[in-house]
Amino acid sequence: MRYEAPETIKAAVGLLIKARGQSRILAGGTDLMVQMRSGMLEPDLIMDIKRIPGMRDIVPEKGGFRIGAAVSGSELGEHAKVSKMWPGVVEAVELIGSTQIQGRATMVGNLCNASPAADSVPALIAVGATARIVGNKRTRDVPVETIAKAPGKTILAKGEFVSSVFLPKALPRTGSAYLRFIPRTEMDIAVVGSGVCLTLNPKGVVTKARVSLGAVAARALLVEEAADVLLGNKLNDDVLERLADIASDAATPINDKRGTVAFRKQVAGVLTRRAALIAFQRAKG
Amino acid sequence: MSNIHVTTTINGDETEYVCRPDESLLDVLRDRLGMSGTKEGCGTGDCGACSVTLDGRLVCSCLVMGAEVDGHKVETIEGMADGEDLHPLQQKFLEHAALQCGICTPGFLVAAQSLLERNLDPTETEVRYWLAGNLCRCTGYDKIVRAVLDTAKDMRKVAKKSSAKKTAKKGARHAA
Amino acid sequence: MPLDAKTSNDKKAFKSVGTSPIRPDGIDKVTGRARFGADMSAPGMLVGRILRSPHAHAKIKSIDTSKAEALPGVKAVITSADLPKYKDADEDILINIMARDRALYDGHTVAAVAAIDAAVAKKALKLIKVDYEIMPHVTDVDLAMLPNAPLVHPGRYDGMAENEHLALALQEQGKAKSKRKSTNIVSRYDFGHGDVKKGFKQADVIVEHEFTTEATHQGYIEPHACLANVSSDGSGELWVCTQGHFMVRDVCAALLGMDVSSLRVTPSEIGGGFGGKTTVFIEPVALALSRKAGRPVKVVMSREEVFRATGPTASSSIKVRLGAKKDGRFVAAEAVLKYQGGAFPGSPVEMGAMTAFACYDLANVKIVGYDVVTNRPKQAAYRAPGAPMSAFAVEGCVGELAEKLGMDPIELRKKNAAVEGTKSSYGPTFGPIGLVETLDAAKKHKNYKAKLGKNQGRGVASGFWFNFGGNTCVNINLNVDGTLALAVGTPDIGGSRASMCLMAAEELGIPYDDVRAIVADTSSLGYNDVTDGSRVTFASGLATINAARDCAAKLCKRAAQIWDIPADAVKWENGAAHPAGANAGDFPPLSIKELAGQAHSTGGPIAGHYEVNADGAGPSFATHVVDVEVDPETGATKVLRYLVVQDAGKAVHRAYVEGQFQGGAVQGIGWVLNEEYIYGEDGRLQNAGFLDYRIPVCSDVPMIDTVIVEVPNPGHPYGVRGVGETSIVPPLAAVANAVSAAIGVRATTLPMSPPRILEALKSKSA
């Protein structure tokens, strides 16, 4: 096992390409160290990216924000402008673990760990975020929903890693929200998560919507049918009920130690309805 | 697996050590530096007994690699009292009987200190959510929360006298 | 009652007892200086690690340790071959600490290594090859009792009386007879009096339910840890976090074939136990490794090992039937309790059966309990072992009876409450007890009058625990400056050193700060039973008081010598020797400091001792009131208010008594809402960590209100009753009753996790 802390992206990519065996990126380490301790993972190379310039920065870009891969949950939460523009994303990231975990865990780590229950992922999908992948030959930007292929598996090729996430500029009258269900009030992995992002016209009619569910399938789902039900409507009870039904139907969860199929399906609907209402209130301002 | 040489600052003292790449900061503190005040309850970031601050940020030392703190600043329970003068939180924990077995106490104190550095006027709910990553199985948390709130109250009086207070509040986070 | 105990009914005015001073070990614990199990090291120390079975039940065909032994840095590898059966060893403990021919549960120890560091030890474990043959397993208590269940100990109970248990169990469940000779039912217990059949005939209302509870873990934050050092002359030292170092010494000496006198055990500070540290797991393994390697060996469990391989509590399946007249008077009560306690006999079903109806004055009562073995880790005591589950079932039925009769739940309990003179459901007749006082105080409390909103419910439950006494030995050494060194032999798990100092100070009339208590090692003090059964403040307290009296008597003798008057003409008062009366002579008092300063010229050092097998621990009762709110769309339960009212007899250190009430209540909240051992089809534990074994976090609970009731226990000089355990008896039922009230469905399955609550709501609307 080798620990490296390169100071440029080029050096980092070089290390990854040359590495034999398993390589793992260290940003916050809150997933990596747990996996190593359990014996699930014994990487040959651990590459700490925190010494690469930009990795710990939040930078305004095209009216939105670029969030470096090593920005911790606490740092993101303390950034007033990001919180104001995309409260749904920030609240999702802040739900990951305890205060201690927040001091280290990163949004990009949450994305690349590729857990179906990752809190920040449905929130990022809902706001249309993109991830920047750096690698040997090219740098590419992809929608965040394409990063995870299956639990623990990503599209990243050898030599590649995600260097940042880009949150686009929010249109006027846009609101985002993320809710999750856990058995306790803190410290649990989401049993169901729901991210909603809405844009309204001046009359309060939904003109743009994205709905994403977490922990109810092998990876976070973008539920287009749920968005469709909102488009062209105000959020009256009838629309909300239909939204909840569609979200429940879209969920294809499993029974496991954290929840049952029936529970997850029902709560997917409940949370999506509640998140939509919060997003709606936020969009109205 | 070759050892890594690390130079860091722990409780204000420049400290050097070597560690293997798979060793956590907690392993280094306890096994290499003899600083056993920081406790291991789970090793997976779920209990908070190993809480320390890294560059002023509250973290679980079991989830930080020993290798990566080179050039950074670590504060542990051993640095909390000023010589024989206890930190107000330490004193209040004793007065309120906020510890029974005491194994979680160092982690709670470090976490509570980190809260009060950011927010000297927390609500009960804010205290409870800030400390949600610190497990205590003995007290039911009641006396811990009271001790933190009482410390904040006293420290506000002192702060009022000396200077203006800083408030960077962490909002209470709630699930659905 | 102990020999020379003053009765507490003389309403003694206390000076020290009943206050809340800072504990003597406090500063070390807030500064990180206190040394717990894993905080000790020794020169040349090795790291010990344990290999555990991944199978719930498997034959161990062979173990090949040769590759591990050959790895550089490995100093010892042991298997069951290194732990032969010695004459005095308990066979179940021996098998539990190291599997022999079969692995009996997921996590069962099969081998161990000692190496120069953790990395080498970890590598060595991977090099040990175990050839397993997987066998059928069973983890559920009801399934384990079936005639065709896989057997945990095939043949062990063949031809023994225990076979009748299966027949009786089948008969009680109305099932067909079985010809099978073997069973997993290892004991059957029967308690009660009167005629329940006749009783039920008189009933106007009968409530009957079947309940289940899952196994929960004590969840102490400090994993088991010890440091063993066995010398080549066969003598050994052990540093260990335990609730009973004398027990550890005796058990380990027997397992390793050592003389008791050649093993010295020193207790570390203990990071929580709750009953879970009243037996041995890693200690004999560490000693065996050290003996083989000839070097000190430290073994520290990981959290995963704590969950998989130490002792959780039993899971249970319970049927309760309760009949009452229209006016609320109970006429008959009946319960069948089935507890599985893992792979060895000893589930706490007997205590569950004894406590089940102990709160009530019953003419006709019958309780049957079955102890069942399964392929799970051997259960260990957990705070009032066995009682919370049976209270959950019984108090659930009492709650439903109150609803059916339209009676206030506290009034219903008062009407049937056990009082002094009641013949208890488990046999003895109660002396002075405080159940009614707890009910009255609960009813008066503001929480009982708080208004409830939508989706909210209130639950009430009472609970009982015997409290223990037991073998206890205390020394008090008077120092030259008049301060006291107090040595007790019961590990301090919640501030008991402070309570001991208070009682010694009270008795000798000196300041609290002049007494310092330590927990002495096994070579420095006579034998002490384990810190369990809520016995320490009672029994070590009783011994401390009597040791202080012994000390006072010796001080009086020295004063008599100085004054040249008879010893019985001197009395001890307010920290000084006084002439007993005018006839004794006119001498100014001699303070403890003066007498201590002169001790060396008046006959040498002064010390007080007391040794006792203490009897007379007064039982303790509690009543809890809780309000909850349930989100009907997600099944999430929020605890809004919580009140604990409990009889402490006499609270020695008030803040720590409150702490015991609060801690027990919150453990109970965890048990009822979220905590459970989850086993997969493969018999493996699926949630061996604090992430998915969900103990309450700080934001899950409100402040826990407390009322200390004091009905003195005549068996203790100051009236003390144990308080540690009773507090976990009512919460399961109290919260379940509150949730049932909020959702309008009786909750009978624990934990009442959100999916279960949604299911219950669905069954109601269907």
Short mmCIF file of C-alpha atoms in Angstrom, two decimals, chain A residues 3-284:
data_model
loop_
_atom_site.label_atom_id
_atom_site.label_comp_id
_atom_site.label_asym_id
_atom_site.label_seq_id
_atom_site.Cartn_x
_atom_site.Cartn_y
_atom_site.Cartn_z
CA TYR A 3 0.13 6.88 -0.06
CA GLU A 4 0.67 9.70 -2.53
CA ALA A 5 -0.37 13.35 -2.39
CA PRO A 6 0.33 14.84 -5.82
CA GLU A 7 0.17 18.59 -6.34
CA THR A 8 -1.16 18.75 -9.92
CA ILE A 9 -3.93 17.01 -11.82
CA LYS A 10 -1.35 15.88 -14.36
CA ALA A 11 0.75 14.22 -11.69
CA ALA A 12 -2.34 12.64 -10.19
CA VAL A 13 -3.47 11.19 -13.50
CA GLY A 14 0.07 9.96 -14.11
CA LEU A 15 0.09 8.12 -10.79
CA LEU A 16 -3.26 6.51 -11.50
CA ILE A 17 -2.18 5.33 -14.93
CA LYS A 18 1.07 3.86 -13.68
CA ALA A 19 -0.48 2.22 -10.63
CA ARG A 20 -0.79 -1.52 -10.46
CA GLY A 21 -3.68 -3.16 -8.67
CA GLN A 22 -6.39 -1.14 -7.03
CA SER A 23 -6.20 2.63 -6.71
CA ARG A 24 -8.44 4.79 -4.58
CA ILE A 25 -8.86 8.53 -4.40
CA LEU A 26 -8.70 10.09 -0.95
CA ALA A 27 -10.68 13.28 -0.45
CA GLY A 28 -12.68 13.12 2.79
CA GLY A 29 -11.97 9.44 3.31
CA THR A 30 -15.22 8.79 5.17
CA ASP A 31 -16.19 5.91 2.90
CA LEU A 32 -12.69 4.80 1.93
CA MET A 33 -11.39 4.33 5.46
CA VAL A 34 -14.46 2.38 6.53
CA GLN A 35 -14.11 0.06 3.53
CA MET A 36 -10.42 -0.45 4.23
CA ARG A 37 -11.03 -1.20 7.89
CA SER A 38 -13.71 -3.77 7.14
CA GLY A 39 -11.30 -5.59 4.87
CA MET A 40 -13.60 -4.98 1.88
CA LEU A 41 -10.83 -3.03 0.21
CA GLU A 42 -7.04 -3.17 0.25
CA PRO A 43 -5.93 -0.63 -2.32
CA ASP A 44 -2.36 -0.61 -3.59
CA LEU A 45 -2.42 3.14 -4.11
CA ILE A 46 -4.20 5.76 -2.06
CA MET A 47 -4.06 9.09 -3.80
CA ASP A 48 -4.82 12.12 -1.67
CA ILE A 49 -6.07 14.90 -3.97
CA LYS A 50 -6.34 17.61 -1.33
CA ARG A 51 -2.98 19.14 -2.20
CA ILE A 52 -3.99 19.78 -5.81
CA PRO A 53 -4.90 23.47 -6.30
CA GLY A 54 -8.61 24.04 -6.77
CA MET A 55 -9.78 20.82 -5.18
CA ARG A 56 -10.85 22.58 -2.01
CA ASP A 57 -12.35 25.64 -3.75
CA ILE A 58 -15.85 26.79 -4.57
CA VAL A 59 -15.65 29.04 -7.62
CA PRO A 60 -18.44 31.06 -9.30
CA GLU A 61 -18.76 30.04 -12.96
CA LYS A 62 -21.31 31.10 -15.60
CA GLY A 63 -23.71 32.26 -12.93
CA GLY A 64 -23.46 28.93 -11.13
CA PHE A 65 -20.76 27.33 -9.02
CA ARG A 66 -17.95 24.84 -9.47
CA ILE A 67 -17.40 22.77 -6.35
CA GLY A 68 -13.97 21.16 -6.00
CA ALA A 69 -13.80 17.43 -5.32
CA ALA A 70 -12.30 17.88 -1.85
CA VAL A 71 -14.74 20.53 -0.56
CA SER A 72 -16.20 19.16 2.66
CA GLY A 73 -19.86 19.22 3.62
CA SER A 74 -19.17 21.84 6.29
CA GLU A 75 -17.34 24.09 3.82
CA LEU A 76 -20.19 23.83 1.34
CA GLY A 77 -22.78 24.49 4.05
CA GLU A 78 -20.96 27.62 5.13
CA HIS A 79 -20.95 29.04 1.58
CA ALA A 80 -23.87 31.46 1.76
CA LYS A 81 -24.24 31.97 -1.99
CA VAL A 82 -24.41 28.31 -2.92
CA SER A 83 -26.85 27.68 -0.06
CA LYS A 84 -29.04 30.50 -1.31
CA MET A 85 -29.07 29.36 -4.92
CA TRP A 86 -29.33 25.59 -4.38
CA PRO A 87 -30.67 24.90 -0.89
CA GLY A 88 -31.78 21.42 -1.99
CA VAL A 89 -28.22 20.40 -2.79
CA VAL A 90 -26.68 21.93 0.30
CA GLU A 91 -29.26 20.38 2.63
CA ALA A 92 -28.69 17.00 1.02
CA VAL A 93 -24.93 17.20 1.49
CA GLU A 94 -25.40 18.38 5.07
CA LEU A 95 -27.51 15.32 5.85
CA ILE A 96 -24.56 13.02 5.22
CA GLY A 97 -23.43 11.75 8.62
CA SER A 98 -22.58 13.62 11.77
CA THR A 99 -20.91 16.97 12.35
CA GLN A 100 -17.63 15.03 12.40
CA ILE A 101 -18.38 13.40 9.05
CA GLN A 102 -19.39 16.79 7.65
CA GLY A 103 -15.92 18.04 8.50
CA ARG A 104 -14.48 15.62 5.96
CA ALA A 105 -17.06 14.07 3.64
CA THR A 106 -17.31 15.49 0.15
CA MET A 107 -20.09 15.68 -2.41
CA VAL A 108 -17.88 14.19 -5.10
CA GLY A 109 -16.93 11.33 -2.81
CA ASN A 110 -20.60 10.70 -2.17
CA LEU A 111 -21.16 10.63 -5.94
CA CYS A 112 -18.20 8.39 -6.78
CA ASN A 113 -18.79 5.92 -3.94
CA ALA A 114 -21.80 5.02 -6.09
CA SER A 115 -24.03 3.94 -3.24
CA PRO A 116 -27.70 3.86 -4.28
CA ALA A 117 -28.51 5.59 -0.99
CA ALA A 118 -26.13 8.54 -1.40
CA ASP A 119 -27.96 11.62 -0.15
CA SER A 120 -26.41 14.24 -2.38
CA VAL A 121 -26.97 12.38 -5.65
CA PRO A 122 -30.77 12.75 -6.06
CA ALA A 123 -30.39 16.40 -5.08
CA LEU A 124 -27.66 16.92 -7.68
CA ILE A 125 -29.64 15.09 -10.35
CA ALA A 126 -32.68 17.23 -9.61
CA VAL A 127 -30.79 20.48 -10.20
CA GLY A 128 -29.12 19.21 -13.38
CA ALA A 129 -25.56 19.18 -12.04
CA THR A 130 -22.62 17.93 -14.11
CA ALA A 131 -19.42 16.23 -13.03
CA ARG A 132 -16.02 17.06 -14.53
CA ILE A 133 -13.92 14.00 -15.22
CA VAL A 134 -10.20 14.48 -15.73
CA GLY A 135 -8.02 11.84 -17.28
CA ASN A 136 -5.03 11.07 -19.40
CA LYS A 137 -6.16 12.43 -22.75
CA ARG A 138 -9.26 14.47 -22.18
CA THR A 139 -11.39 16.28 -19.70
CA ARG A 140 -15.12 15.70 -20.00
CA ASP A 141 -18.27 16.97 -18.34
CA VAL A 142 -21.11 14.49 -17.84
CA PRO A 143 -24.52 14.66 -16.15
CA VAL A 144 -24.16 13.39 -12.58
CA GLU A 145 -26.80 10.71 -13.11
CA THR A 146 -24.46 8.90 -15.51
CA ILE A 147 -21.58 8.51 -13.03
CA ALA A 148 -22.88 5.49 -11.11
CA LYS A 149 -23.48 2.32 -13.10
CA ALA A 150 -24.39 0.01 -10.26
CA PRO A 151 -23.76 -0.13 -6.52
CA GLY A 152 -20.06 0.63 -6.03
CA LYS A 153 -19.41 0.86 -9.80
CA THR A 154 -18.81 4.02 -11.84
CA ILE A 155 -18.14 4.89 -15.45
CA LEU A 156 -14.65 6.15 -14.56
CA ALA A 157 -11.90 4.52 -16.60
CA LYS A 158 -8.37 3.83 -15.43
CA GLY A 159 -6.55 7.10 -14.92
CA GLU A 160 -9.72 9.11 -14.51
CA PHE A 161 -11.20 10.85 -11.51
CA VAL A 162 -13.89 13.46 -10.87
CA SER A 163 -12.27 16.80 -10.10
CA SER A 164 -15.37 18.92 -9.52
CA VAL A 165 -19.11 19.20 -9.78
CA PHE A 166 -20.78 22.10 -11.53
CA LEU A 167 -24.06 23.50 -10.27
CA PRO A 168 -25.66 25.53 -13.09
CA LYS A 169 -27.11 28.98 -12.69
CA ALA A 170 -30.58 28.81 -11.20
CA LEU A 171 -33.31 30.34 -13.37
CA PRO A 172 -35.57 32.93 -11.73
CA ARG A 173 -38.32 31.42 -9.55
CA THR A 174 -36.51 28.13 -9.09
CA GLY A 175 -36.67 26.10 -5.91
CA SER A 176 -34.90 22.91 -4.88
CA ALA A 177 -35.40 20.56 -1.97
CA TYR A 178 -34.18 17.20 -0.73
CA LEU A 179 -35.79 14.99 1.90
CA ARG A 180 -34.78 11.58 3.08
CA PHE A 181 -36.20 9.08 5.50
CA ILE A 182 -34.08 7.55 8.23
CA PRO A 183 -35.24 5.66 11.32
CA ARG A 184 -33.39 7.94 13.71
CA THR A 185 -32.98 11.71 13.43
CA GLU A 186 -29.30 11.50 12.42
CA MET A 187 -26.48 9.08 11.59
CA ASP A 188 -28.41 6.64 9.39
CA ILE A 189 -28.16 5.77 5.74
CA ALA A 190 -31.18 6.95 3.75
CA VAL A 191 -33.95 4.38 3.47
CA VAL A 192 -35.55 6.59 0.81
CA GLY A 193 -34.39 9.94 -0.58
CA SER A 194 -36.16 12.38 -2.85
CA GLY A 195 -34.79 15.46 -4.61
CA VAL A 196 -37.07 17.89 -6.40
CA CYS A 197 -36.27 21.01 -8.40
CA LEU A 198 -39.02 23.28 -9.78
CA THR A 199 -39.11 26.46 -11.85
CA LEU A 200 -42.29 28.50 -11.90
CA ASN A 201 -43.67 31.17 -14.17
CA PRO A 202 -44.83 34.40 -12.52
CA LYS A 203 -48.29 32.90 -12.06
CA GLY A 204 -46.91 30.02 -10.00
CA VAL A 205 -47.28 27.40 -12.72
CA VAL A 206 -44.48 24.85 -12.98
CA THR A 207 -42.52 25.32 -16.19
CA LYS A 208 -39.55 23.12 -15.45
CA ALA A 209 -39.25 20.18 -13.10
CA ARG A 210 -36.85 17.40 -12.23
CA VAL A 211 -37.51 14.68 -9.67
CA SER A 212 -34.97 12.13 -8.50
CA LEU A 213 -35.25 9.25 -6.05
CA GLY A 214 -32.50 7.62 -4.01
CA ALA A 215 -32.23 4.26 -2.22
CA VAL A 216 -35.09 2.71 -4.18
CA ALA A 217 -33.11 1.17 -7.05
CA ALA A 218 -29.57 0.08 -7.90
CA ARG A 219 -28.73 3.74 -8.49
CA ALA A 220 -30.43 7.09 -8.06
CA LEU A 221 -33.35 7.45 -10.49
CA LEU A 222 -34.34 10.45 -12.57
CA VAL A 223 -38.13 10.09 -12.62
CA GLU A 224 -39.31 11.89 -15.73
CA GLU A 225 -42.96 10.85 -15.35
CA ALA A 226 -42.99 12.55 -11.96
CA ALA A 227 -41.68 15.75 -13.49
CA ASP A 228 -44.26 15.55 -16.29
CA VAL A 229 -47.11 15.51 -13.82
CA LEU A 230 -45.93 18.81 -12.39
CA LEU A 231 -45.33 20.61 -15.67
CA GLY A 232 -48.00 23.15 -16.55
CA ASN A 233 -49.63 22.79 -13.14
CA LYS A 234 -49.78 24.48 -9.82
CA LEU A 235 -49.17 22.29 -6.82
CA ASN A 236 -52.74 21.51 -5.81
CA ASP A 237 -53.71 18.42 -3.81
CA ASP A 238 -54.68 16.46 -6.89
CA VAL A 239 -51.34 17.05 -8.60
CA LEU A 240 -49.46 16.22 -5.42
CA GLU A 241 -51.35 12.97 -4.99
CA ARG A 242 -50.59 11.95 -8.56
CA LEU A 243 -46.95 12.94 -8.03
CA ALA A 244 -46.78 10.74 -4.94
CA ASP A 245 -48.33 7.79 -6.77
CA ILE A 246 -45.91 8.10 -9.66
CA ALA A 247 -42.94 8.32 -7.33
CA SER A 248 -44.13 5.24 -5.45
CA ASP A 249 -44.60 3.37 -8.73
CA ALA A 250 -41.21 4.43 -10.05
CA ALA A 251 -39.47 3.02 -6.98
CA THR A 252 -38.14 -0.51 -7.50
CA PRO A 253 -36.55 -1.15 -4.12
CA ILE A 254 -35.48 -4.33 -2.35
CA ASN A 255 -36.15 -5.70 1.12
CA ASP A 256 -33.11 -5.31 3.31
CA LYS A 257 -32.04 -4.54 6.86
CA ARG A 258 -32.94 -0.91 6.41
CA GLY A 259 -36.45 -1.16 5.00
CA THR A 260 -39.02 -3.18 3.14
CA VAL A 261 -40.24 -2.85 -0.44
CA ALA A 262 -43.70 -1.73 0.67
CA PHE A 263 -42.29 0.81 3.08
CA ARG A 264 -39.85 2.28 0.59
CA LYS A 265 -42.45 2.58 -2.16
CA GLN A 266 -44.95 4.32 0.09
CA VAL A 267 -42.42 6.67 1.63
CA ALA A 268 -40.93 7.53 -1.79
CA GLY A 269 -44.33 9.02 -2.62
CA VAL A 270 -44.70 10.80 0.69
CA LEU A 271 -41.25 12.38 0.57
CA THR A 272 -41.56 13.42 -3.06
CA ARG A 273 -44.83 15.19 -2.29
CA ARG A 274 -43.31 16.91 0.73
CA ALA A 275 -40.10 17.85 -1.12
CA ALA A 276 -42.12 19.25 -4.01
CA LEU A 277 -44.03 21.50 -1.63
CA ILE A 278 -40.82 22.80 -0.07
CA ALA A 279 -39.27 23.39 -3.51
CA PHE A 280 -42.46 25.16 -4.57
CA GLN A 281 -42.36 27.48 -1.53
CA ARG A 282 -38.71 28.22 -2.20
CA ALA A 283 -39.42 28.94 -5.87
CA LYS A 284 -42.10 31.41 -4.91
#
